[in-house]
Amino acid sequence: MTYINTKVYAGRSKDHMVLMNSSSGGAYTVLSDAFLENGDAVVSAVYNYQTHTTEFKMIHNKQDRDRACGSKYMQSIPGNIFREAYLWIKQHPDKKILFVGMGCQADGFRKYAELMEIRQNVCIVDIVCYGSPSPKLWREYTELLEQRYGGKISYLTFKDKRNGWRSPFAFVRVDGVEIPIGDYVRVFYNQCALRPSCYKCQYAAIDRKTDLTIGDFWHIEETIPDFYDENGCSLFLIHTNQGDALFEKIKGRLEYRVSNKEQCWQINLEMPTTVSEKRETFWADYRKKGIEFVMRKYGVPSLKARVKKKVSAIIKNIHILHIVLGGG
Ligand SMILES: Cc1cc2nc3c(=O)[nH]c(=O)nc-3n(C[C@H](O)[C@H](O)[C@H](O)COP(=O)(O)OP(=O)(O)OC[C@H]3O[C@@H](n4cnc5c(N)ncnc54)[C@H](O)[C@@H]3O)c2cc1C
């Protein structure tokens, strides 16, 4: 494995369905296709609708791979996956594994793979990360929803793109009805609920020890405006010759542009998410008054966000009125 100067690309799947079903530009699906079509395996995090946890699984076909698509905003559980991956490689020494996980998980797997001398058989991809909340918080939230709406959650998305990639719609489906989960998403983003280690994350950097990093290519509408697509764009950071060879292999399935570290900059490529000054109160409230209370108190939009929403609705209505009145 040779480390190279980090190469940067913006890219999105040429397949419209793949793009629409992915959180960013479909990097995960495109990368995993290359492995699955060759009889190789994929390790990534799948949502379990029985336990409401996100768990790492060994994946051997596209149907199972599709179950891992989409961002899940809670810490995922590696379980026994490192050992499972090791045993699979030992049984299939001529095969490879694509491992996809958050920075901390991917680096853990890299160290394990080096120790167990299977590094040459694995390609390790990590994901740019804002941080992960406690899985307990999410589990209690789902219990609350299932109780409130009297049914089981059968579908979850944090990044439905019906309003575009930059304004994702998050919802769960209970008995065929879409229930918005914006309160949980606001709690996720308000810097109170992440695990303590996320605020000290050592992987919030551009240069990393995995083969490749994927994430959202935020602000591409400003940095590479002629490559902007409202349905999303992935960021690819290539760190090793193996990552480089993989990108060369998949680039025919992508619309892509060569980019650089300045264009792709976002805060979590420079430093971890900072801790909110309300964090202590948030957890004290949670311990004393429970999940429903903290969702009501911390999951409401800020005054600024509410004003912004109202103003854009008024502008939209004025625009429609203008069209109706024949103003063009
Ligand atoms: C908690 C979280 C925080 C993120 N923060 C940022 C950020 O700050 N900046 C940024 O650019 N991108 C961030 N991302 C990544 C981004 O949202 C997309 O997940 C990523 O770009 C992959 O999208 P895709 O289009 O390639 O494919 P998708 O089909 O969306 O691929 C999803 C991939 O992510 C994995 N995954 C999803 N949830 C988890 C999880 N909880 N634990 C481990 N693996 C998981 C899946 O197993 C799969 O491999 C975050 C993702 C998560 C889950």
Tab-separated table of C-alpha atoms and ligand atoms in Angstrom:
chain	number	residue	atom	x	y	z
A	1	MET	CA	0.000	0.000	0.000
A	2	THR	CA	1.532	3.295	-1.040
A	3	TYR	CA	0.213	6.652	0.140
A	4	ILE	CA	0.020	9.374	-2.508
A	5	ASN	CA	-0.673	13.105	-2.366
A	6	THR	CA	-4.419	13.270	-1.819
A	7	LYS	CA	-6.297	13.581	-5.120
A	8	VAL	CA	-9.706	15.279	-5.111
A	9	TYR	CA	-12.671	14.634	-7.433
A	10	ALA	CA	-16.297	15.714	-7.595
A	11	GLY	CA	-18.512	12.997	-9.051
A	12	ARG	CA	-22.007	11.625	-9.364
A	13	SER	CA	-23.443	8.405	-10.712
A	14	LYS	CA	-24.557	8.509	-14.363
A	15	ASP	CA	-27.498	6.340	-13.281
A	16	HIS	CA	-30.339	8.691	-12.257
A	17	MET	CA	-31.993	6.108	-9.977
A	18	VAL	CA	-28.732	5.516	-8.121
A	19	LEU	CA	-28.273	9.256	-7.674
A	20	MET	CA	-31.807	9.713	-6.324
A	21	ASN	CA	-31.496	6.801	-3.858
A	22	SER	CA	-28.170	7.985	-2.435
A	23	SER	CA	-27.414	10.671	0.117
A	24	SER	CA	-24.785	12.438	-1.986
A	25	GLY	CA	-23.776	11.499	-5.542
A	26	GLY	CA	-24.074	7.715	-5.297
A	27	ALA	CA	-20.360	7.065	-4.645
A	28	TYR	CA	-21.120	4.113	-2.367
A	29	THR	CA	-23.249	2.308	-4.958
A	30	VAL	CA	-20.792	2.897	-7.789
A	31	LEU	CA	-17.831	1.703	-5.691
A	32	SER	CA	-19.636	-1.358	-4.348
A	33	ASP	CA	-20.902	-2.341	-7.845
A	34	ALA	CA	-17.269	-2.754	-8.912
A	35	PHE	CA	-16.700	-5.292	-6.125
A	36	LEU	CA	-20.002	-7.183	-6.255
A	37	GLU	CA	-19.834	-7.645	-10.046
A	38	ASN	CA	-16.480	-9.346	-9.550
A	39	GLY	CA	-17.677	-11.782	-6.862
A	40	ASP	CA	-15.930	-9.747	-4.161
A	41	ALA	CA	-17.658	-8.724	-0.922
A	42	VAL	CA	-18.730	-5.445	0.667
A	43	VAL	CA	-18.884	-4.576	4.356
A	44	SER	CA	-21.151	-1.650	5.276
A	45	ALA	CA	-23.833	-0.497	7.704
A	46	VAL	CA	-27.445	-1.639	7.243
A	47	TYR	CA	-30.473	-0.377	9.171
A	48	ASN	CA	-32.298	-3.066	11.194
A	49	TYR	CA	-36.042	-2.270	11.359
A	50	GLN	CA	-36.638	-4.810	14.138
A	51	THR	CA	-34.138	-3.416	16.623
A	52	HIS	CA	-33.825	0.134	15.196
A	53	THR	CA	-30.056	-0.119	15.161
A	54	THR	CA	-27.572	0.292	12.312
A	55	GLU	CA	-25.343	-2.761	12.032
A	56	PHE	CA	-22.354	-3.722	9.902
A	57	LYS	CA	-23.006	-6.629	7.545
A	58	MET	CA	-21.080	-8.682	4.997
A	59	ILE	CA	-22.788	-8.114	1.652
A	60	HIS	CA	-22.545	-10.345	-1.446
A	61	ASN	CA	-25.256	-9.054	-3.799
A	62	LYS	CA	-26.757	-5.792	-5.020
A	63	GLN	CA	-30.124	-6.341	-3.352
A	64	ASP	CA	-28.494	-6.514	0.097
A	65	ARG	CA	-26.165	-3.667	-0.843
A	66	ASP	CA	-29.145	-1.431	-1.582
A	67	ARG	CA	-30.325	-1.987	1.992
A	68	ALA	CA	-27.159	-0.230	3.173
A	69	CYS	CA	-27.757	2.878	1.050
A	70	GLY	CA	-28.537	6.187	2.714
A	71	SER	CA	-27.128	8.032	5.723
A	72	LYS	CA	-28.320	6.875	9.119
A	73	TYR	CA	-27.843	9.524	11.792
A	74	MET	CA	-26.874	7.335	14.719
A	75	GLN	CA	-23.770	5.419	15.736
A	76	SER	CA	-23.585	2.089	13.931
A	77	ILE	CA	-22.567	-1.168	15.572
A	78	PRO	CA	-19.547	-3.069	14.160
A	79	GLY	CA	-20.419	-6.208	16.203
A	80	ASN	CA	-18.236	-9.105	15.059
A	81	ILE	CA	-17.670	-7.748	11.560
A	82	PHE	CA	-13.869	-7.431	11.664
A	83	ARG	CA	-13.478	-11.128	12.469
A	84	GLU	CA	-16.165	-12.111	9.962
A	85	ALA	CA	-14.323	-10.191	7.239
A	86	TYR	CA	-11.030	-11.809	8.225
A	87	LEU	CA	-12.495	-15.325	8.108
A	88	TRP	CA	-14.092	-14.658	4.701
A	89	ILE	CA	-10.750	-13.539	3.273
A	90	LYS	CA	-9.056	-16.628	4.707
A	91	GLN	CA	-11.666	-18.785	2.956
A	92	HIS	CA	-11.438	-16.752	-0.290
A	93	PRO	CA	-7.777	-15.652	-0.499
A	94	ASP	CA	-8.103	-14.595	-4.142
A	95	LYS	CA	-11.041	-12.246	-3.354
A	96	LYS	CA	-11.284	-8.712	-1.991
A	97	ILE	CA	-13.478	-6.832	0.465
A	98	LEU	CA	-14.633	-3.234	0.186
A	99	PHE	CA	-15.080	-1.832	3.710
A	100	VAL	CA	-17.157	1.367	4.025
A	101	GLY	CA	-17.563	3.059	7.409
A	102	MET	CA	-17.111	6.279	9.333
A	103	GLY	CA	-13.538	7.585	9.870
A	104	CYS	CA	-13.103	5.976	13.305
A	105	GLN	CA	-14.536	2.614	12.193
A	106	ALA	CA	-12.554	2.543	8.947
A	107	ASP	CA	-9.288	3.352	10.720
A	108	GLY	CA	-10.048	0.640	13.288
A	109	PHE	CA	-10.531	-1.818	10.447
A	110	ARG	CA	-7.322	-0.643	8.745
A	111	LYS	CA	-5.303	-1.338	11.916
A	112	TYR	CA	-6.976	-4.734	12.299
A	113	ALA	CA	-6.333	-5.608	8.631
A	114	GLU	CA	-2.651	-4.683	8.983
A	115	LEU	CA	-2.317	-6.704	12.169
A	116	MET	CA	-4.011	-9.750	10.646
A	117	GLU	CA	-2.011	-9.346	7.397
A	118	ILE	CA	-5.028	-8.972	5.101
A	119	ARG	CA	-4.464	-5.309	4.179
A	120	GLN	CA	-3.716	-6.233	0.534
A	121	ASN	CA	-7.121	-7.949	0.297
A	122	VAL	CA	-9.201	-5.051	1.555
A	123	CYS	CA	-10.038	-1.669	0.134
A	124	ILE	CA	-10.984	0.760	2.899
A	125	VAL	CA	-13.317	3.691	2.299
A	126	ASP	CA	-14.283	6.128	5.030
A	127	ILE	CA	-17.051	8.715	5.101
A	128	VAL	CA	-16.759	12.418	5.969
A	129	CYS	CA	-18.537	12.753	9.299
A	130	TYR	CA	-20.245	15.470	11.319
A	131	GLY	CA	-20.526	13.053	14.265
A	132	SER	CA	-22.914	10.359	15.454
A	133	PRO	CA	-25.485	10.579	18.234
A	134	SER	CA	-25.957	7.836	20.784
A	135	PRO	CA	-27.889	4.844	19.361
A	136	LYS	CA	-29.991	4.856	22.564
A	137	LEU	CA	-31.375	8.297	21.782
A	138	TRP	CA	-32.486	7.109	18.320
A	139	ARG	CA	-33.969	3.859	19.665
A	140	GLU	CA	-36.061	5.715	22.239
A	141	TYR	CA	-37.155	8.181	19.562
A	142	THR	CA	-38.379	5.345	17.315
A	143	GLU	CA	-40.232	3.774	20.270
A	144	LEU	CA	-41.907	7.119	20.861
A	145	LEU	CA	-42.977	7.373	17.195
A	146	GLU	CA	-44.266	3.791	17.052
A	147	GLN	CA	-46.283	4.384	20.211
A	148	ARG	CA	-47.632	7.715	18.978
A	149	TYR	CA	-48.592	6.480	15.497
A	150	GLY	CA	-49.645	2.966	16.539
A	151	GLY	CA	-47.554	0.911	14.111
A	152	LYS	CA	-44.088	-0.303	13.142
A	153	ILE	CA	-41.647	1.846	11.211
A	154	SER	CA	-41.135	0.142	7.855
A	155	TYR	CA	-38.957	2.721	6.083
A	156	LEU	CA	-36.484	5.407	7.122
A	157	THR	CA	-34.670	8.128	5.213
A	158	PHE	CA	-32.711	11.116	6.399
A	159	LYS	CA	-32.010	12.325	2.874
A	160	ASP	CA	-35.007	12.096	0.570
A	161	LYS	CA	-34.170	14.403	-2.355
A	162	ARG	CA	-37.691	15.480	-3.423
A	163	ASN	CA	-36.808	19.067	-2.424
A	164	GLY	CA	-33.261	18.711	-3.717
A	165	TRP	CA	-30.033	17.475	-2.138
A	166	ARG	CA	-29.454	20.731	-0.259
A	167	SER	CA	-32.856	20.577	1.508
A	168	PRO	CA	-33.231	16.875	2.297
A	169	PHE	CA	-36.537	15.639	3.681
A	170	ALA	CA	-36.209	13.205	6.616
A	171	PHE	CA	-39.093	10.894	7.431
A	172	VAL	CA	-40.124	7.440	8.595
A	173	ARG	CA	-43.061	5.499	7.181
A	174	VAL	CA	-45.595	3.967	9.576
A	175	ASP	CA	-48.475	1.996	7.979
A	176	GLY	CA	-47.751	3.668	4.654
A	177	VAL	CA	-47.902	7.187	6.127
A	178	GLU	CA	-44.876	9.495	6.007
A	179	ILE	CA	-44.017	10.968	9.412
A	180	PRO	CA	-41.469	13.819	9.280
A	181	ILE	CA	-38.560	13.483	11.735
A	182	GLY	CA	-37.214	17.029	11.465
A	183	ASP	CA	-37.139	17.342	15.276
A	184	TYR	CA	-34.583	14.504	15.520
A	185	VAL	CA	-32.541	15.977	12.643
A	186	ARG	CA	-32.454	19.365	14.393
A	187	VAL	CA	-31.271	17.680	17.599
A	188	PHE	CA	-28.611	15.875	15.511
A	189	TYR	CA	-27.361	19.183	14.111
A	190	ASN	CA	-27.567	21.299	17.273
A	191	GLN	CA	-24.255	19.933	18.581
A	192	CYS	CA	-25.715	18.597	21.852
A	193	ALA	CA	-26.352	14.939	21.160
A	194	LEU	CA	-23.147	13.595	19.574
A	195	ARG	CA	-21.007	11.096	21.450
A	196	PRO	CA	-18.254	12.776	23.539
A	197	SER	CA	-15.499	11.273	21.313
A	198	CYS	CA	-17.021	12.913	18.191
A	199	TYR	CA	-16.126	16.379	19.532
A	200	LYS	CA	-12.476	15.238	19.665
A	201	CYS	CA	-12.516	13.320	16.377
A	202	GLN	CA	-9.003	12.804	14.980
A	203	TYR	CA	-10.340	11.908	11.513
A	204	ALA	CA	-11.779	15.330	10.691
A	205	ALA	CA	-9.039	16.025	8.109
A	206	ILE	CA	-8.484	15.866	4.354
A	207	ASP	CA	-5.440	13.575	4.409
A	208	ARG	CA	-6.284	10.164	5.863
A	209	LYS	CA	-4.948	6.623	6.145
A	210	THR	CA	-7.790	4.899	4.291
A	211	ASP	CA	-7.655	4.228	0.526
A	212	LEU	CA	-10.441	6.631	-0.291
A	213	THR	CA	-12.831	9.014	1.490
A	214	ILE	CA	-16.349	9.849	0.287
A	215	GLY	CA	-18.741	12.582	1.387
A	216	ASP	CA	-20.931	15.419	0.157
A	217	PHE	CA	-19.278	17.915	-2.167
A	218	TRP	CA	-20.849	20.862	-0.339
A	219	HIS	CA	-20.820	24.345	-1.939
A	220	ILE	CA	-20.160	22.931	-5.395
A	221	GLU	CA	-22.751	25.401	-6.724
A	222	GLU	CA	-20.179	28.101	-5.862
A	223	THR	CA	-16.861	26.334	-6.465
A	224	ILE	CA	-17.642	24.397	-9.687
A	225	PRO	CA	-20.983	25.996	-10.714
A	226	ASP	CA	-21.134	24.387	-14.168
A	227	PHE	CA	-20.984	20.943	-12.545
A	228	TYR	CA	-23.787	21.588	-10.037
A	229	ASP	CA	-26.750	19.200	-10.021
A	230	GLU	CA	-29.608	19.735	-7.560
A	231	ASN	CA	-29.782	15.973	-6.997
A	232	GLY	CA	-26.389	15.765	-5.367
A	233	CYS	CA	-22.677	15.356	-5.777
A	234	SER	CA	-20.121	13.150	-4.070
A	235	LEU	CA	-16.676	14.119	-2.938
A	236	PHE	CA	-13.885	11.600	-3.563
A	237	LEU	CA	-10.548	11.972	-1.733
A	238	ILE	CA	-7.994	9.435	-2.951
A	239	HIS	CA	-5.191	8.589	-0.511
A	240	THR	CA	-3.397	5.475	-1.824
A	241	ASN	CA	-2.425	3.843	-5.089
A	242	GLN	CA	-5.114	1.230	-4.411
A	243	GLY	CA	-7.714	4.019	-4.037
A	244	ASP	CA	-6.399	5.579	-7.241
A	245	ALA	CA	-6.707	2.281	-9.158
A	246	LEU	CA	-10.256	1.857	-7.856
A	247	PHE	CA	-11.264	5.349	-8.957
A	248	GLU	CA	-9.790	4.676	-12.423
A	249	LYS	CA	-11.915	1.518	-12.580
A	250	ILE	CA	-15.208	3.232	-11.669
A	251	LYS	CA	-14.832	6.618	-13.303
A	252	GLY	CA	-16.626	5.449	-16.469
A	253	ARG	CA	-19.813	5.126	-14.362
A	254	LEU	CA	-19.518	8.692	-13.132
A	255	GLU	CA	-19.894	12.226	-14.355
A	256	TYR	CA	-16.816	13.686	-12.678
A	257	ARG	CA	-14.439	16.631	-12.430
A	258	VAL	CA	-10.890	16.893	-11.143
A	259	SER	CA	-10.966	19.193	-8.128
A	260	ASN	CA	-8.729	20.358	-5.293
A	261	LYS	CA	-8.569	20.781	-1.518
A	262	GLU	CA	-9.768	24.391	-1.622
A	263	GLN	CA	-12.894	23.677	-3.678
A	264	CYS	CA	-14.023	20.773	-1.519
A	265	TRP	CA	-13.377	22.403	1.852
A	266	GLN	CA	-15.981	21.961	4.566
A	267	ILE	CA	-15.607	22.343	8.319
A	268	ASN	CA	-15.542	18.600	9.124
A	269	LEU	CA	-12.528	18.193	6.816
A	270	GLU	CA	-10.630	20.566	9.088
A	271	MET	CA	-11.912	20.050	12.626
A	272	PRO	CA	-14.489	18.064	14.593
A	273	THR	CA	-17.922	19.507	15.303
A	274	THR	CA	-17.690	21.838	18.294
A	275	VAL	CA	-19.619	21.083	21.432
A	276	SER	CA	-22.710	23.187	22.151
A	277	GLU	CA	-22.807	25.198	25.346
A	278	LYS	CA	-26.282	23.674	25.871
A	279	ARG	CA	-24.986	20.080	25.863
A	280	GLU	CA	-24.934	19.616	29.655
A	281	THR	CA	-28.482	20.993	29.989
A	282	PHE	CA	-29.653	18.820	27.088
A	283	TRP	CA	-28.486	15.597	28.767
A	284	ALA	CA	-29.686	16.741	32.211
A	285	ASP	CA	-33.125	17.391	30.676
A	286	TYR	CA	-33.044	14.019	28.925
A	287	ARG	CA	-32.156	12.133	32.113
A	288	LYS	CA	-34.815	13.948	34.139
A	289	LYS	CA	-37.659	14.379	31.639
A	290	GLY	CA	-37.051	11.889	28.824
A	291	ILE	CA	-36.926	11.767	25.049
A	292	GLU	CA	-40.274	13.412	24.283
A	293	PHE	CA	-39.364	16.469	26.345
A	294	VAL	CA	-35.927	16.995	24.732
A	295	MET	CA	-37.366	16.554	21.238
A	296	ARG	CA	-39.959	19.236	21.988
A	297	LYS	CA	-37.447	21.583	23.619
A	298	TYR	CA	-34.383	21.121	21.358
A	299	GLY	CA	-35.968	19.833	18.125
A	300	VAL	CA	-37.849	22.993	17.171
A	301	PRO	CA	-36.548	25.273	14.401
A	302	SER	CA	-34.705	28.393	15.581
A	303	LEU	CA	-36.389	31.799	15.223
A	304	LYS	CA	-33.963	32.604	12.369
A	305	ALA	CA	-34.906	29.389	10.507
A	306	ARG	CA	-38.643	30.050	10.990
A	307	VAL	CA	-38.351	33.622	9.677
A	308	LYS	CA	-36.294	32.392	6.681
A	309	LYS	CA	-38.932	29.738	5.890
A	310	LYS	CA	-41.794	32.266	6.144
A	311	VAL	CA	-39.968	34.776	3.912
A	312	SER	CA	-39.215	32.174	1.220
A	313	ALA	CA	-42.873	31.012	1.289
A	314	ILE	CA	-44.024	34.625	0.797
A	315	ILE	CA	-41.539	35.119	-2.091
A	316	LYS	CA	-42.728	31.847	-3.690
A	317	ASN	CA	-46.387	32.930	-3.396
A	318	ILE	CA	-45.644	36.343	-4.910
A	319	HIS	CA	-43.871	34.585	-7.794
A	320	ILE	CA	-46.869	32.241	-8.389
A	321	LEU	CA	-49.304	35.198	-8.216
A	322	HIS	CA	-47.161	37.039	-10.758
A	323	ILE	CA	-47.365	34.038	-13.139
A	324	VAL	CA	-51.149	33.622	-12.592
A	325	LEU	CA	-51.711	37.321	-13.331
A	326	GLY	CA	-49.844	36.865	-16.592
A	327	GLY	CA	-46.614	38.563	-15.606
A	328	GLY	CA	-44.509	35.743	-17.180
B	1	LIG	C1	-23.793	10.349	10.711
B	1	LIG	C2	-23.316	10.887	9.387
B	1	LIG	C3	-22.732	12.137	9.325
B	1	LIG	C4	-22.271	12.633	8.083
B	1	LIG	N1	-21.676	13.869	8.045
B	1	LIG	C5	-21.192	14.329	6.869
B	1	LIG	C6	-20.540	15.598	6.791
B	1	LIG	O1	-20.430	16.333	7.781
B	1	LIG	N2	-20.043	15.997	5.589
B	1	LIG	C7	-20.134	15.218	4.473
B	1	LIG	O2	-19.650	15.617	3.417
B	1	LIG	N3	-20.742	14.023	4.501
B	1	LIG	C8	-21.267	13.561	5.678
B	1	LIG	N4	-21.872	12.334	5.727
B	1	LIG	C9	-21.816	11.484	4.526
B	1	LIG	C10	-22.887	11.706	3.490
B	1	LIG	O3	-24.107	12.123	4.080
B	1	LIG	C11	-23.152	10.403	2.702
B	1	LIG	O4	-23.487	9.369	3.602
B	1	LIG	C12	-21.943	9.924	1.959
B	1	LIG	O5	-21.485	10.939	1.111
B	1	LIG	C13	-22.281	8.671	1.135
B	1	LIG	O6	-23.279	8.980	0.233
B	1	LIG	P1	-23.424	8.208	-1.161
B	1	LIG	O7	-24.253	9.041	-2.045
B	1	LIG	O8	-22.095	7.765	-1.644
B	1	LIG	O9	-24.171	6.860	-0.845
B	1	LIG	P2	-25.265	6.357	0.154
B	1	LIG	O10	-26.080	5.334	-0.521
B	1	LIG	O11	-25.971	7.434	0.835
B	1	LIG	O12	-24.281	5.529	1.108
B	1	LIG	C14	-24.412	5.352	2.386
B	1	LIG	C15	-23.122	4.716	2.907
B	1	LIG	O13	-22.959	5.242	4.207
B	1	LIG	C16	-22.975	4.174	5.145
B	1	LIG	N5	-23.612	4.648	6.368
B	1	LIG	C17	-24.788	5.299	6.500
B	1	LIG	N6	-25.025	5.565	7.796
B	1	LIG	C18	-23.992	5.048	8.473
B	1	LIG	C19	-23.669	4.983	9.846
B	1	LIG	N7	-24.448	5.519	10.781
B	1	LIG	N8	-22.511	4.380	10.210
B	1	LIG	C20	-21.684	3.834	9.281
B	1	LIG	N9	-21.934	3.861	7.960
B	1	LIG	C21	-23.071	4.464	7.578
B	1	LIG	C22	-23.781	3.072	4.463
B	1	LIG	O14	-23.517	1.824	5.035
B	1	LIG	C23	-23.252	3.211	3.043
B	1	LIG	O15	-21.999	2.610	2.952
B	1	LIG	C24	-22.385	11.836	6.922
B	1	LIG	C25	-22.984	10.578	6.994
B	1	LIG	C26	-23.449	10.093	8.208
B	1	LIG	C27	-24.078	8.739	8.268
